[in-house]
Every structure is written in structure tokens, then in C-alpha cells.
PDB file of C-alpha atoms in Angstrom:
ATOM      1  CA  MET A 118      20.298 -24.655  -2.781  1.00  0.00           C
ATOM      2  CA  TYR A 119      16.909 -26.387  -2.847  1.00  0.00           C
ATOM      3  CA  THR A 120      15.400 -29.692  -1.880  1.00  0.00           C
ATOM      4  CA  GLU A 121      14.094 -31.968  -4.627  1.00  0.00           C
ATOM      5  CA  GLU A 122      10.557 -31.058  -3.523  1.00  0.00           C
ATOM      6  CA  ILE A 123      11.219 -27.351  -4.030  1.00  0.00           C
ATOM      7  CA  GLU A 124      12.883 -27.988  -7.404  1.00  0.00           C
ATOM      8  CA  GLN A 125       9.766 -29.888  -8.511  1.00  0.00           C
ATOM      9  CA  TYR A 126       7.492 -27.130  -7.217  1.00  0.00           C
ATOM     10  CA  LEU A 127       9.468 -24.441  -9.044  1.00  0.00           C
ATOM     11  CA  ALA A 128       9.554 -26.465 -12.264  1.00  0.00           C
ATOM     12  CA  ASN A 129       5.876 -27.433 -12.251  1.00  0.00           C
ATOM     13  CA  ALA A 130       4.091 -24.559 -10.520  1.00  0.00           C
ATOM     14  CA  VAL A 131       6.283 -21.600 -11.509  1.00  0.00           C
ATOM     15  CA  GLU A 132       8.411 -22.239 -14.601  1.00  0.00           C
ATOM     16  CA  ASP A 133       6.025 -24.369 -16.701  1.00  0.00           C
ATOM     17  CA  PRO A 134       3.070 -21.926 -16.443  1.00  0.00           C
ATOM     18  CA  ALA A 135       5.357 -19.041 -17.487  1.00  0.00           C
ATOM     19  CA  LYS A 136       6.677 -20.779 -20.629  1.00  0.00           C
ATOM     20  CA  SER A 137       3.734 -19.863 -22.846  1.00  0.00           C
ATOM     21  CA  ALA A 138       3.874 -16.231 -21.703  1.00  0.00           C
ATOM     22  CA  ILE A 139       7.599 -16.060 -22.515  1.00  0.00           C
ATOM     23  CA  GLU A 140       6.955 -17.608 -25.937  1.00  0.00           C
ATOM     24  CA  LYS A 141       4.218 -15.029 -26.600  1.00  0.00           C
ATOM     25  CA  ILE A 142       6.624 -12.236 -25.679  1.00  0.00           C
ATOM     26  CA  ARG A 143       9.265 -13.654 -28.041  1.00  0.00           C
ATOM     27  CA  ASP A 144       6.617 -13.850 -30.782  1.00  0.00           C
ATOM     28  CA  ARG A 145       5.421 -10.319 -29.902  1.00  0.00           C
ATOM     29  CA  LYS A 146       1.897 -11.503 -29.159  1.00  0.00           C
ATOM     30  CA  PRO A 147      -0.340  -9.982 -26.468  1.00  0.00           C
ATOM     31  CA  LEU A 148      -0.502 -11.576 -23.040  1.00  0.00           C
ATOM     32  CA  THR A 149      -3.722 -12.632 -21.344  1.00  0.00           C
ATOM     33  CA  GLU A 150      -4.308 -11.908 -17.650  1.00  0.00           C
ATOM     34  CA  ASP A 151      -3.429 -15.532 -16.892  1.00  0.00           C
ATOM     35  CA  ASP A 152      -0.168 -15.108 -18.844  1.00  0.00           C
ATOM     36  CA  ARG A 153       0.652 -11.953 -16.894  1.00  0.00           C
ATOM     37  CA  ARG A 154      -0.045 -13.643 -13.551  1.00  0.00           C
ATOM     38  CA  ALA A 155       2.091 -16.666 -14.468  1.00  0.00           C
ATOM     39  CA  LEU A 156       4.913 -14.399 -15.627  1.00  0.00           C
ATOM     40  CA  ALA A 157       4.653 -12.215 -12.509  1.00  0.00           C
ATOM     41  CA  ASN A 158       4.879 -15.314 -10.333  1.00  0.00           C
ATOM     42  CA  TYR A 159       7.921 -16.453 -12.331  1.00  0.00           C
ATOM     43  CA  VAL A 160       9.682 -13.087 -12.049  1.00  0.00           C
ATOM     44  CA  ILE A 161       9.105 -12.903  -8.295  1.00  0.00           C
ATOM     45  CA  ALA A 162      10.374 -16.480  -7.916  1.00  0.00           C
ATOM     46  CA  LEU A 163      13.519 -15.471  -9.844  1.00  0.00           C
ATOM     47  CA  TRP A 164      13.981 -12.546  -7.483  1.00  0.00           C
ATOM     48  CA  LYS A 165      13.551 -14.710  -4.394  1.00  0.00           C
ATOM     49  CA  ARG A 166      15.411 -17.880  -5.351  1.00  0.00           C
ATOM     50  CA  VAL A 167      18.910 -16.471  -5.776  1.00  0.00           C
ATOM     51  CA  PRO A 168      21.484 -16.338  -2.951  1.00  0.00           C
ATOM     52  CA  GLU A 169      20.621 -12.667  -2.420  1.00  0.00           C
ATOM     53  CA  GLY A 170      17.047 -13.803  -1.688  1.00  0.00           C
ATOM     54  CA  ARG A 171      18.316 -15.917   1.179  1.00  0.00           C
ATOM     55  CA  THR A 172      20.251 -12.907   2.480  1.00  0.00           C
ATOM     56  CA  ARG A 173      17.165 -10.674   2.302  1.00  0.00           C
ATOM     57  CA  ILE A 174      15.141 -13.181   4.331  1.00  0.00           C
ATOM     58  CA  ALA A 175      17.913 -13.474   6.936  1.00  0.00           C
ATOM     59  CA  GLU A 176      18.104  -9.676   7.229  1.00  0.00           C
ATOM     60  CA  ARG A 177      14.337  -9.426   7.755  1.00  0.00           C
ATOM     61  CA  MET A 178      14.234 -12.130  10.419  1.00  0.00           C
ATOM     62  CA  PRO A 179      14.775  -9.819  13.433  1.00  0.00           C
ATOM     63  CA  LYS A 180      11.955  -7.482  12.397  1.00  0.00           C
ATOM     64  CA  VAL A 181       9.563 -10.320  11.573  1.00  0.00           C
ATOM     65  CA  ALA A 182      10.466 -12.116  14.809  1.00  0.00           C
ATOM     66  CA  ALA A 183       9.779  -8.965  16.832  1.00  0.00           C
ATOM     67  CA  GLU A 184       6.384  -8.541  15.139  1.00  0.00           C
ATOM     68  CA  VAL A 185       5.427 -12.168  15.728  1.00  0.00           C
ATOM     69  CA  ARG A 186       6.551 -11.949  19.368  1.00  0.00           C
ATOM     70  CA  SER A 187       4.603  -8.717  19.897  1.00  0.00           C
ATOM     71  CA  ASN A 188       1.437 -10.113  18.271  1.00  0.00           C
ATOM     72  CA  LEU A 189       1.522 -13.345  20.266  1.00  0.00           C
ATOM     73  CA  HIS A 190       2.256 -11.541  23.521  1.00  0.00           C
ATOM     74  CA  GLY A 191      -0.631  -9.169  22.773  1.00  0.00           C
ATOM     75  CA  GLU A 192      -3.036 -12.048  22.207  1.00  0.00           C
ATOM     76  CA  LEU A 193      -1.917 -13.738  25.415  1.00  0.00           C
ATOM     77  CA  SER A 194      -2.330 -10.479  27.364  1.00  0.00           C
ATOM     78  CA  ALA A 195      -5.827 -10.061  25.901  1.00  0.00           C
ATOM     79  CA  ALA A 196      -6.704 -13.580  27.079  1.00  0.00           C
ATOM     80  CA  VAL A 197      -5.575 -12.649  30.604  1.00  0.00           C
ATOM     81  CA  THR A 198      -7.646  -9.465  30.479  1.00  0.00           C
ATOM     82  CA  ALA A 199     -10.679 -11.544  29.522  1.00  0.00           C
ATOM     83  CA  ASP A 200      -9.946 -14.173  32.181  1.00  0.00           C
ATOM     84  CA  PRO A 201      -7.374 -13.265  34.875  1.00  0.00           C
ATOM     85  CA  ARG A 202      -7.166 -16.936  35.923  1.00  0.00           C
ATOM     86  CA  LEU A 203      -5.067 -17.497  32.758  1.00  0.00           C
ATOM     87  CA  ALA A 204      -2.239 -15.242  33.980  1.00  0.00           C
ATOM     88  CA  ALA A 205       0.202 -18.017  34.935  1.00  0.00           C
ATOM     89  CA  LEU A 206      -0.487 -20.011  31.777  1.00  0.00           C
ATOM     90  CA  ALA A 207      -0.141 -16.886  29.611  1.00  0.00           C
ATOM     91  CA  GLN A 208       3.181 -16.029  31.243  1.00  0.00           C
ATOM     92  CA  SER A 209       4.420 -19.556  30.592  1.00  0.00           C
ATOM     93  CA  GLN A 210       3.309 -19.315  26.961  1.00  0.00           C
ATOM     94  CA  LYS A 211       5.038 -15.943  26.549  1.00  0.00           C
ATOM     95  CA  GLU A 212       8.266 -17.476  27.818  1.00  0.00           C
ATOM     96  CA  GLN A 213       7.880 -20.363  25.375  1.00  0.00           C
ATOM     97  CA  VAL A 214       7.276 -17.905  22.524  1.00  0.00           C
ATOM     98  CA  ASN A 215      10.449 -16.064  23.524  1.00  0.00           C
ATOM     99  CA  ARG A 216      12.477 -19.302  23.536  1.00  0.00           C
ATOM    100  CA  ILE A 217      11.195 -20.445  20.142  1.00  0.00           C
ATOM    101  CA  ILE A 218      11.763 -17.072  18.502  1.00  0.00           C
ATOM    102  CA  ALA A 219      15.224 -16.750  20.062  1.00  0.00           C
ATOM    103  CA  ALA A 220      16.142 -20.146  18.586  1.00  0.00           C
ATOM    104  CA  TYR A 221      15.049 -19.045  15.096  1.00  0.00           C
ATOM    105  CA  GLU A 222      16.839 -15.726  15.451  1.00  0.00           C
ATOM    106  CA  SER A 223      20.119 -17.339  16.459  1.00  0.00           C
ATOM    107  CA  ALA A 224      20.028 -20.095  13.838  1.00  0.00           C
ATOM    108  CA  PRO A 225      17.474 -19.523  11.062  1.00  0.00           C
ATOM    109  CA  THR A 226      16.661 -22.745   9.271  1.00  0.00           C
ATOM    110  CA  PRO A 227      16.936 -22.881   5.461  1.00  0.00           C
ATOM    111  CA  ASN A 228      13.322 -23.949   5.156  1.00  0.00           C
ATOM    112  CA  ILE A 229      12.170 -20.463   6.195  1.00  0.00           C
ATOM    113  CA  TRP A 230      13.835 -19.058   3.087  1.00  0.00           C
ATOM    114  CA  GLN A 231      12.691 -21.993   0.977  1.00  0.00           C
ATOM    115  CA  GLN A 232       9.095 -21.551   2.147  1.00  0.00           C
ATOM    116  CA  SER A 233       9.214 -17.987   0.867  1.00  0.00           C
ATOM    117  CA  LEU A 234       9.536 -19.382  -2.661  1.00  0.00           C
ATOM    118  CA  GLY A 235       5.896 -20.499  -2.629  1.00  0.00           C
ATOM    119  CA  LYS A 236       3.461 -18.458  -4.713  1.00  0.00           C
ATOM    120  CA  GLU A 237       1.031 -18.100  -1.839  1.00  0.00           C
ATOM    121  CA  SER A 238       3.636 -16.234   0.169  1.00  0.00           C
ATOM    122  CA  SER A 239       3.922 -13.596  -2.562  1.00  0.00           C
ATOM    123  CA  ALA A 240       0.319 -12.672  -3.401  1.00  0.00           C
ATOM    124  CA  ARG A 241       0.734  -8.990  -2.451  1.00  0.00           C
ATOM    125  CA  VAL A 242       3.975  -8.645  -4.393  1.00  0.00           C
ATOM    126  CA  ILE A 243       2.495 -10.358  -7.449  1.00  0.00           C
ATOM    127  CA  ASP A 244      -0.571  -8.084  -7.312  1.00  0.00           C
ATOM    128  CA  SER A 245       1.741  -5.061  -7.089  1.00  0.00           C
ATOM    129  CA  LEU A 246       3.691  -6.285 -10.096  1.00  0.00           C
ATOM    130  CA  LEU A 247       0.461  -6.875 -12.022  1.00  0.00           C
ATOM    131  CA  SER A 248      -0.616  -3.289 -11.302  1.00  0.00           C
ATOM    132  CA  MET A 249       2.491  -1.940 -13.053  1.00  0.00           C
ATOM    133  CA  GLU A 250       2.741  -1.056 -16.739  1.00  0.00           C
ATOM    134  CA  TRP A 251       4.774  -3.693 -18.538  1.00  0.00           C
ATOM    135  CA  ARG A 252       7.113  -3.023 -21.456  1.00  0.00           C
ATOM    136  CA  PHE A 253       9.260  -5.567 -23.231  1.00  0.00           C
ATOM    137  CA  LEU A 254      12.459  -4.889 -25.092  1.00  0.00           C
ATOM    138  CA  TYR A 255      13.165  -7.064 -28.105  1.00  0.00           C
ATOM    139  CA  SER A 256      16.370  -7.945 -29.845  1.00  0.00           C
ATOM    140  CA  ASP A 257      16.888  -9.848 -33.061  1.00  0.00           C
ATOM    141  CA  ARG A 258      20.287 -10.964 -31.803  1.00  0.00           C
ATOM    142  CA  GLU A 259      20.685 -14.190 -29.947  1.00  0.00           C
ATOM    143  CA  GLN A 260      23.175 -12.912 -27.373  1.00  0.00           C
ATOM    144  CA  PHE A 261      22.283 -11.118 -24.195  1.00  0.00           C
ATOM    145  CA  ILE A 262      23.823 -10.275 -20.860  1.00  0.00           C
ATOM    146  CA  THR A 263      22.467 -11.620 -17.608  1.00  0.00           C
ATOM    147  CA  CYS A 264      23.691 -12.317 -14.095  1.00  0.00           C
ATOM    148  CA  ASP A 265      22.884 -14.448 -11.094  1.00  0.00           C
ATOM    149  CA  ASN A 266      20.452 -11.766  -9.880  1.00  0.00           C
ATOM    150  CA  PRO A 267      18.089 -11.553 -12.865  1.00  0.00           C
ATOM    151  CA  VAL A 268      15.502  -9.277 -11.205  1.00  0.00           C
ATOM    152  CA  PHE A 269      16.331  -5.793  -9.979  1.00  0.00           C
ATOM    153  CA  PHE A 270      14.304  -2.997  -8.449  1.00  0.00           C
ATOM    154  CA  PHE A 271      15.157   0.074  -6.435  1.00  0.00           C
ATOM    155  CA  PRO A 272      14.612  -0.929  -2.781  1.00  0.00           C
ATOM    156  CA  HIS A 273      13.830   2.644  -1.733  1.00  0.00           C
ATOM    157  CA  GLU A 274      10.943   2.665  -4.244  1.00  0.00           C
ATOM    158  CA  GLY A 275       9.672  -0.863  -3.703  1.00  0.00           C
ATOM    159  CA  ILE A 276       7.163  -2.403  -6.102  1.00  0.00           C
ATOM    160  CA  GLY A 277       3.692  -1.100  -6.845  1.00  0.00           C
ATOM    161  CA  LYS A 278       4.279   2.645  -6.505  1.00  0.00           C
ATOM    162  CA  PRO A 279       3.789   4.906  -9.544  1.00  0.00           C
ATOM    163  CA  THR A 280       7.567   5.512  -9.581  1.00  0.00           C
ATOM    164  CA  SER A 281       8.555   1.845  -9.201  1.00  0.00           C
ATOM    165  CA  GLU A 282      10.607   0.046 -11.821  1.00  0.00           C
ATOM    166  CA  LEU A 283      11.476  -3.632 -11.990  1.00  0.00           C
TER     167      LEU A 283
END
């Protein structure tokens, strides 16, 4: 599902920094703020990198596209208000914006989803996760149940609210 570059990024920038935090949890040792941030980044990457993550991005595309279109059109209209001589150029640019966004809407490229895997695209979500109270459940058994969607939260609650759970 990923390019070699993304695999390397995930391994080096996301998974490796989280290893020591996971080991501390296994050993029931306290986490530092750096450990918590690395683990939060890892958890959010887990949430985003599964096939469902690709679906979520695709579902959000129309709303994001409409916001981008509206913002760009607004900036172009403001330029015309400041200098009416730019009206023809602004109209041409608005039409180009519409064409580009329509192309992305009709055939989203995989790199849009893959770009969402970067830590910098998740700063708000990571900060929300860091604001939550964390509790870890331990088991002395070696078996556990997991799935291909290892991170779950209630979408109607989101992350970062007092009632949120992840």
C-alpha cells in the first residue's frame, strides 16, 4: 500500500521512536513527555495507515476540495477588490482552480492519502491525544486479539473531548 519512501519514513520516524515507549509500558515504567509524543504519533499513524484510513481520506475529499476552492476564490476576489484591473486574470485563475480541483475529485491520487501519514499533518490530532488521560491494560499472557484496524474511537465523539475514548 505504500512506496518504499513511505515505508522508510514510517519505520524510522514513527515506529522506531515509539519502541522505547512500548517497552516501558511492557515493563510498567512511567513514560516521559517525549515517550508519550512518540507513542501518540505511532497510534495516529496506525489509525491512518490501514485501508480504512484511505477510505476516510477519500470520503473527506469533497468537503476539503470545497473549502480549498472557496478559500482560493475568496483570495482572488479580494485581489480584484484591491485592484479591479486583475478581474480577467482572477477569473482565469478561478477557472484553473476549478479544473484542478475537479480532477482531484474525480480521480484522487494515492499520494494524497500517503501524505496524510506524515507526522506534521497530524499535529492537532496528536495534541488532542496527548491531552487525554492514558491507561494501559496489562496481561501476563502472551496471546491477544487484534485486527487490521488497531485503533478505534467513536467518530461522533472525536478525539480530545472530555468524553472521548481511543
